[in-house]
Coordinates of C-alpha atoms in Angstrom, one line a residue:
X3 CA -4.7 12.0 7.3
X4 CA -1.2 12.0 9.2
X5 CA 1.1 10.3 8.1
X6 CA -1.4 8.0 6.0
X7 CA -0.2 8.5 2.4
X8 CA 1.1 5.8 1.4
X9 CA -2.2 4.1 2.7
X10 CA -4.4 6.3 1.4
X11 CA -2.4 6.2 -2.0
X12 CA -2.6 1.9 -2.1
X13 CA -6.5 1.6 -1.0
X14 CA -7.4 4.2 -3.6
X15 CA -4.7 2.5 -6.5
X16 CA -6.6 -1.2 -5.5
X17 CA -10.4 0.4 -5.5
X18 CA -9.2 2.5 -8.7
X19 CA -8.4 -1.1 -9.9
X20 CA -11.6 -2.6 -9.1
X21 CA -9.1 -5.0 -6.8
X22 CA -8.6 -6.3 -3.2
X23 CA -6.4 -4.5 -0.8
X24 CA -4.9 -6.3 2.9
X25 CA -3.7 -3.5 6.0
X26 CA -1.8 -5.6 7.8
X27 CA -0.6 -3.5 11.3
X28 CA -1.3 -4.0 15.2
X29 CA -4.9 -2.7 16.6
X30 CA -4.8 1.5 16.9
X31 CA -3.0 2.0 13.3
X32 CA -6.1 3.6 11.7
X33 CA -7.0 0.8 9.2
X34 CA -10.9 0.8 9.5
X35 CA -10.6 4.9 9.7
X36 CA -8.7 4.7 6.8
X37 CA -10.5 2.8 4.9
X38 CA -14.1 4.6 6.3
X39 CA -12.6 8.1 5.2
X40 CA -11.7 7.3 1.5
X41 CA -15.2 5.7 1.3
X42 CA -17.0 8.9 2.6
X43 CA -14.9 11.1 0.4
X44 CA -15.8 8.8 -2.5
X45 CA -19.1 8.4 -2.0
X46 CA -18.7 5.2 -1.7
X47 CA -21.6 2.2 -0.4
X48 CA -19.3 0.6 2.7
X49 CA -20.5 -2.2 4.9
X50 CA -18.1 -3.3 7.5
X51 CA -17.5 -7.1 9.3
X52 CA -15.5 -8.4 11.6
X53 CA -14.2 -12.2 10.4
X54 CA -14.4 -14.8 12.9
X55 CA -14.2 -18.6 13.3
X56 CA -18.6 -19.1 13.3
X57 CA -19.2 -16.7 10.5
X58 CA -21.0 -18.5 8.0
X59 CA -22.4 -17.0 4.2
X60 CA -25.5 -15.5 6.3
X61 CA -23.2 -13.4 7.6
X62 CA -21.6 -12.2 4.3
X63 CA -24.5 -12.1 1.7
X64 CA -27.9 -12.0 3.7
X65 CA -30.0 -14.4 5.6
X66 CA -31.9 -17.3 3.9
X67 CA -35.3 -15.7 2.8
X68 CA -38.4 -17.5 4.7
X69 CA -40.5 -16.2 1.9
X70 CA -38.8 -17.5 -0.8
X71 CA -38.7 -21.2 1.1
X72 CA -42.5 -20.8 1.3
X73 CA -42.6 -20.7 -2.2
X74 CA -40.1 -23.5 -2.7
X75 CA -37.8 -21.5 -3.7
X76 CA -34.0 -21.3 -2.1
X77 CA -32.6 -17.9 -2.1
X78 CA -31.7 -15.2 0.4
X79 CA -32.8 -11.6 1.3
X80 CA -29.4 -10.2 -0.2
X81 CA -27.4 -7.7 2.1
X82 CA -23.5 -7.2 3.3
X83 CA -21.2 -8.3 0.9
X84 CA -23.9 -8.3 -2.2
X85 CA -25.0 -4.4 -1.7
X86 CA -22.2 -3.1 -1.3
X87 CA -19.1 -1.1 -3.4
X88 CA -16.3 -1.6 -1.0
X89 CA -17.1 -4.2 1.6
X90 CA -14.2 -3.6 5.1
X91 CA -13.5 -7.0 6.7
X92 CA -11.3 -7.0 9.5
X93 CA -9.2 -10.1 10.9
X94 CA -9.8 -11.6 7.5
X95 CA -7.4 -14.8 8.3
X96 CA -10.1 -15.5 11.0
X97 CA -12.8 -16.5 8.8
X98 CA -14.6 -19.7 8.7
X99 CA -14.2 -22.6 6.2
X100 CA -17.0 -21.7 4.9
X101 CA -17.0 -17.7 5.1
X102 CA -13.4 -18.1 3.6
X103 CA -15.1 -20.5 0.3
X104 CA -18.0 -17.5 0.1
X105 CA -15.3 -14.9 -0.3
X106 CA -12.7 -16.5 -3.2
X107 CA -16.1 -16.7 -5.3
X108 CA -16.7 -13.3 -4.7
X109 CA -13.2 -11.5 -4.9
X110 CA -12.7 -13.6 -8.4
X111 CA -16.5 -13.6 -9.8
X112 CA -18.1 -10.6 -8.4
X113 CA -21.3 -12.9 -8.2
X114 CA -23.4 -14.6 -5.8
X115 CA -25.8 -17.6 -6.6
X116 CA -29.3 -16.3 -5.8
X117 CA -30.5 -19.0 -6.9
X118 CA -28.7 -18.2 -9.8
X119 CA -25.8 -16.4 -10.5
X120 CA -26.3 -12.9 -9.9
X121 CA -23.9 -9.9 -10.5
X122 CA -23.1 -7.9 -7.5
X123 CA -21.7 -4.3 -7.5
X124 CA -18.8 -5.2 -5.4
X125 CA -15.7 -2.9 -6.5
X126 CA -13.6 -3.8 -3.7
X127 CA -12.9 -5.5 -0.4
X128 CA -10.6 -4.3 1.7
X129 CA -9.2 -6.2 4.3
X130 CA -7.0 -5.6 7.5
X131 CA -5.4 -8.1 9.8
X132 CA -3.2 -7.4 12.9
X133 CA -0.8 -10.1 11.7
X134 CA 0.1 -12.7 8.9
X135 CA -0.7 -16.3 8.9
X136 CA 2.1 -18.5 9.9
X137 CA 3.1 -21.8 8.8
X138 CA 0.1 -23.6 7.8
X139 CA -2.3 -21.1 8.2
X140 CA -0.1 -20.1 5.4
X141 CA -0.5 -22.8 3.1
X142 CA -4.3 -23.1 4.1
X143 CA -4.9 -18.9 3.3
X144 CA -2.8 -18.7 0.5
X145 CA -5.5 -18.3 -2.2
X146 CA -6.8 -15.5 0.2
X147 CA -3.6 -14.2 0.2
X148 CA -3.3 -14.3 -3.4
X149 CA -6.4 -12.7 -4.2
X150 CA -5.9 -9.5 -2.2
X151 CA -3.7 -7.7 -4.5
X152 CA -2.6 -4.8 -3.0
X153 CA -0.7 -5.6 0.6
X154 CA 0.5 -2.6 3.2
X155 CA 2.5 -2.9 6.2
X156 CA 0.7 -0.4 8.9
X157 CA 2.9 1.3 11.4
X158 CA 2.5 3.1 14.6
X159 CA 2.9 7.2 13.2
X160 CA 6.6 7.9 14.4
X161 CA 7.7 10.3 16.9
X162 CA 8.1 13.4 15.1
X163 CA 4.5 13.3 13.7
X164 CA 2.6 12.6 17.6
X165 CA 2.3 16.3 18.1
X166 CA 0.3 16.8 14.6
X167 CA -1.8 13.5 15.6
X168 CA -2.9 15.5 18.4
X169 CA -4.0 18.6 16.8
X170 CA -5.6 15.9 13.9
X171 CA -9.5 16.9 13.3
X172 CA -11.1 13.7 11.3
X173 CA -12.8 15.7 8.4
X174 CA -12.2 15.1 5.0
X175 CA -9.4 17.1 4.2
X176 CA -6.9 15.6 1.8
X177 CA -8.5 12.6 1.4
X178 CA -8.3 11.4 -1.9
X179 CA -11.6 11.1 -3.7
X180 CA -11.7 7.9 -5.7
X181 CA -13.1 7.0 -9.4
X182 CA -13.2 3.5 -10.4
X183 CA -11.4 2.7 -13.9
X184 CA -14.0 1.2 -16.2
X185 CA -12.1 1.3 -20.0
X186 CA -9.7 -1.0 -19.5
X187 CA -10.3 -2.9 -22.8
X188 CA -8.8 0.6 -24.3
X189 CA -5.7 0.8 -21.5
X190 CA -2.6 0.5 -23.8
X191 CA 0.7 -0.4 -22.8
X192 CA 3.6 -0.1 -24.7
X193 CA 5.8 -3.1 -25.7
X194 CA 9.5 -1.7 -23.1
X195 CA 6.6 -1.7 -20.3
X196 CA 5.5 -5.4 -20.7
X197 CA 9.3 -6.5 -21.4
X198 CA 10.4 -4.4 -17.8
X199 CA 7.3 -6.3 -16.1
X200 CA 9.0 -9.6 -17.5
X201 CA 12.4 -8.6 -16.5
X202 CA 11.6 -8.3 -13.0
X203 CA 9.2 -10.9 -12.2
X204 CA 12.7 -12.9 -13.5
X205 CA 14.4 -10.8 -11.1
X206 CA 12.0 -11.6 -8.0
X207 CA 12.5 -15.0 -8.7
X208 CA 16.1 -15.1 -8.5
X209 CA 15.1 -13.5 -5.1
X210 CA 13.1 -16.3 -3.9
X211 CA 9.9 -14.7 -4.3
X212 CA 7.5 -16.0 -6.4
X213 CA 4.9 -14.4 -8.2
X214 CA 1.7 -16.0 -9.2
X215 CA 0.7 -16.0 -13.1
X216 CA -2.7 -14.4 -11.4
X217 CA -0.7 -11.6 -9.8
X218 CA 1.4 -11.2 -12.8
X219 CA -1.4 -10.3 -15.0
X220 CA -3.2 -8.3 -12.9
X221 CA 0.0 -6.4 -12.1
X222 CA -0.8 -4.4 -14.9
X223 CA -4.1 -2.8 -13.6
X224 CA -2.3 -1.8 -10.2
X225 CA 0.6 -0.5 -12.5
X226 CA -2.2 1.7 -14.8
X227 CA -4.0 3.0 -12.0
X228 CA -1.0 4.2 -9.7
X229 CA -0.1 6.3 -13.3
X230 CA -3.7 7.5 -13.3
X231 CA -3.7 7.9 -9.5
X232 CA 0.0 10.4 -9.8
X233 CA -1.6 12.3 -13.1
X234 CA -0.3 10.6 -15.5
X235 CA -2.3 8.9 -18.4
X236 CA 0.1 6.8 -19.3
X237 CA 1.8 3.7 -17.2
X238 CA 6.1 4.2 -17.5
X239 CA 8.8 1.8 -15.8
X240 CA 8.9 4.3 -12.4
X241 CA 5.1 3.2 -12.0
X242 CA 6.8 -0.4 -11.2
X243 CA 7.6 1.1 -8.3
X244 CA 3.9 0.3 -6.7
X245 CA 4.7 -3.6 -7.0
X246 CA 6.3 -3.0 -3.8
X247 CA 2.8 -3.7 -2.6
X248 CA 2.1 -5.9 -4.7
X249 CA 4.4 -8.8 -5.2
X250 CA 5.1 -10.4 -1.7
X251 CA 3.6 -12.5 0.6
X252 CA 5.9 -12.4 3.6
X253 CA 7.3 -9.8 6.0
X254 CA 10.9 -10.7 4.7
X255 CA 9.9 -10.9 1.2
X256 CA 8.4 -7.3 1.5
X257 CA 11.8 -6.1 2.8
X258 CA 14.0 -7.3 -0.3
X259 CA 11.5 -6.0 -2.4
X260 CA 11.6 -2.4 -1.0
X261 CA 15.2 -2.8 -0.8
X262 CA 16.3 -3.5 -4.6
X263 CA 13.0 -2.8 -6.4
X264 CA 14.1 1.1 -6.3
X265 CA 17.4 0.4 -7.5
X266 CA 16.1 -1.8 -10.1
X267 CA 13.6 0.5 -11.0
X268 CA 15.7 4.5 -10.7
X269 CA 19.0 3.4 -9.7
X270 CA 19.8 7.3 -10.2
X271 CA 16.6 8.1 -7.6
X272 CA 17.4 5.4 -5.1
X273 CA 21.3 6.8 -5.0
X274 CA 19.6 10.5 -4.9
X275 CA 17.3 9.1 -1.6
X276 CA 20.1 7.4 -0.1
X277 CA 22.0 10.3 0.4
X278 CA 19.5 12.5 1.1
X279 CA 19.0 10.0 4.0
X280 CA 22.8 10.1 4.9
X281 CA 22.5 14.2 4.9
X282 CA 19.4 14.3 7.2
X283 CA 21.0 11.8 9.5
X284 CA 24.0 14.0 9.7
X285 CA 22.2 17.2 10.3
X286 CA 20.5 15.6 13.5
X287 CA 23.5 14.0 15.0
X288 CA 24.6 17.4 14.9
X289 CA 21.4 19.1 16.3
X290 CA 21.3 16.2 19.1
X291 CA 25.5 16.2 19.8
X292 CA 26.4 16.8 23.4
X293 CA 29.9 17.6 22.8
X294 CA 31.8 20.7 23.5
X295 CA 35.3 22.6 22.8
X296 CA 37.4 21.1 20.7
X297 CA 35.3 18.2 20.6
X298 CA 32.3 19.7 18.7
X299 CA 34.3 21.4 16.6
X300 CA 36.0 18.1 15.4
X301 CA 32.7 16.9 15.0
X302 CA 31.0 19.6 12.9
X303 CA 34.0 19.7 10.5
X304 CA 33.3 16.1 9.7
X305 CA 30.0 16.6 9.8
X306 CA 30.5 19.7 7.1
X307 CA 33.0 17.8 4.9
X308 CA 31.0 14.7 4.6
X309 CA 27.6 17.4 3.3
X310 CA 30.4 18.6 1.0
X311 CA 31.4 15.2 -0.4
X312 CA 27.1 14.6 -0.8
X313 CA 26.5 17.8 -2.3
X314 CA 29.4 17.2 -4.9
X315 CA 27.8 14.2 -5.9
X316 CA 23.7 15.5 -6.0
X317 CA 25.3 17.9 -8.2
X318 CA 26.8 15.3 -10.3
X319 CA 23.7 13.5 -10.6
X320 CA 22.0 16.4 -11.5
X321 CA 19.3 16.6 -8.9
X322 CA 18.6 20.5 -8.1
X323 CA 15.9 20.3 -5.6
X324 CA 17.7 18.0 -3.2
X325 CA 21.2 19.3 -4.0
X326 CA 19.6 23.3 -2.3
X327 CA 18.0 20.9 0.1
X328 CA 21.6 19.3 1.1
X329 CA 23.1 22.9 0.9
X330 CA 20.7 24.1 3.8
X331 CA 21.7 21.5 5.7
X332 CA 25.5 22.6 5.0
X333 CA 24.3 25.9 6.5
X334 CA 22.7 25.0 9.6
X335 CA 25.0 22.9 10.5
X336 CA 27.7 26.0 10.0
X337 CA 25.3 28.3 12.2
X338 CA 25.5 25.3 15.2
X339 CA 29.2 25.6 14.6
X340 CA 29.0 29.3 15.5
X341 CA 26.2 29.6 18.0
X342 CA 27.0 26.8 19.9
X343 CA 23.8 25.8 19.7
X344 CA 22.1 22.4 20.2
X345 CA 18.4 22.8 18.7

């Protein structure tokens, strides 16, 4: 899908997981499609509901069974929730009391009392919401909150990728196609991981966010599967980097993680990124620069001398790939010196 990959990547890490994943993004953003393509691709049972302020367990498990009370008996014709692998419920800070009460059994038991308890091939619920709670919605959703593991922020595609949204035909191409990890008893992890994982849950905390000993355990799942998910078969400290969406539960708290976790994590990479960031920036100023005579050639010697200064230090940081990258940028940047040109 356009533009989708770092979606696509966390609803396939938390299913992968056998955990619970939250899109969190205003209406339009392609959640449910998202969601309903990786599914498809997977073949994967999906049952779809949206949350509301009435819903009741009916609504998430099946209907009390008429049968059953005829033979004194109290259990339901189980549906929804019960039948399915990955069960889709949008505005999932909506639900009822009693909806919300169904659902923490569920995420953390994978059961439902029928009359007794009964296992229930659930993998994964994936939810979506067009905002966070606030304030004491909070408080009141924050063992919902907790359970959902993986968390992505959802935004509008941006302007350079409308043209390809377009031209987008909704088949299955590139979607990834999703196996569940079932030997986890034999997942190993080596002793520098664990001590990293500790190291930066003390970090975070220094931050002011605060990790939940649930969350922490279960960090290593999401951290074995995103290995898996890249090819690996073994976790290392850059698979860390996927607690990005993992170990916040507020807007600003998401920020400072995806600010220092990549420096804590690859210094080296996030200094590599950050000036390939600074080099693409330059080369559009220049493409976009209105300025002419003396002016634009002021401009495009700066322009080259500051490439210089970044290609100097990709080279010291021995990063080939984005050092040819910065050095094409260099180039078209001398060619707008000599055409003239603005595109």
């Amino acid at each position: 899908m356009i533009g989708r990959e770092r979606e696509l990547m966390a609803i396939s890490i938390a299913i992968m997981a056998k955990e619970h994943c939250l899109l969190v993004g205003p209406p339009g953003t392609a959640k449910s499609l998202l969601v309903e393509k990786v599914c498809a691709a997977s073949k994967l049972r999906y049952w779809r509901f949206l949350c509301h302020k009435f819903m009741t367990p009916d609504d998430l498990m099946g209907p009390i069974s008429m049968q059953g009370l005829r033979d004194d008996s109290y259990r339901r014709n189980l549906h929804g929730i019960a039948t399915c692998d990955i069960a889709f419920l949008d505005e999932v800070f909506k639900a009822s009391a009693a909806g919300l009460n169904t659902l923490l059994s569920v995420m953390e038991e994978r059961q439902v009392f029928n009359p007794n308890a009964t296992n229930i091939p659930l993998l994964s619920i994936l939810a979506a919401s067009n905002e966070l709670p606030q304030g004491d919605d909070a408080y009141l959703l924050g063992a919902l909150a907790d359970r959902l593991m993986v968390k992505v922020i959802v935004e509008p595609l941006p302007a350079n990728l409308w043209k390809q949204l377009l031209m987008y035909s909704s088949d299955l191409d590139n979607i990834p196609v999703v196996k569940p990890i079932d030997n986890w008893n034999d997942v190993q992890f080596n002793e520098q991981l664990l001590d990293d994982l500790v190291s930066l849950r003390e970090e975070c905390e220094k931050q002011a966010i605060i990790i939940s000993d649930r969350r922490f355990r279960k960090s290593l799942k999401i951290i074995h599967a995103h290995a898996v998910y890249h090819g690996r078969e073994y976790a290392t400290k850059k698979d860390l980097m996927v607690l990005r969406h993992c170990w916040w539960n507020t807007i600003e708290e998401s920020r400072k993680l995806a600010t220092f976790l990549p420096v804590w994590v690859n210094p080296t990479g996030a200094e590599i990124e950050k000036l390939m960031d600074e080099a693409t920036n330059i080369l559009l100023a220049c493409k976009s620069s209105q300025k002419a005579g003396k002016e634009r050639f002021a401009e495009m010697g700066e322009a080259l001398d500051k490439t210089m200064g970044i290609c100097e230090r990709l080279a010291q940081l021995d990063a080939p790939d984005e050092l040819a990258k910065c050095q094409s940028y260099q180039k078209e940047i001398a060619r707008l010196v000599r055409t003239g040109s603005h595109t």
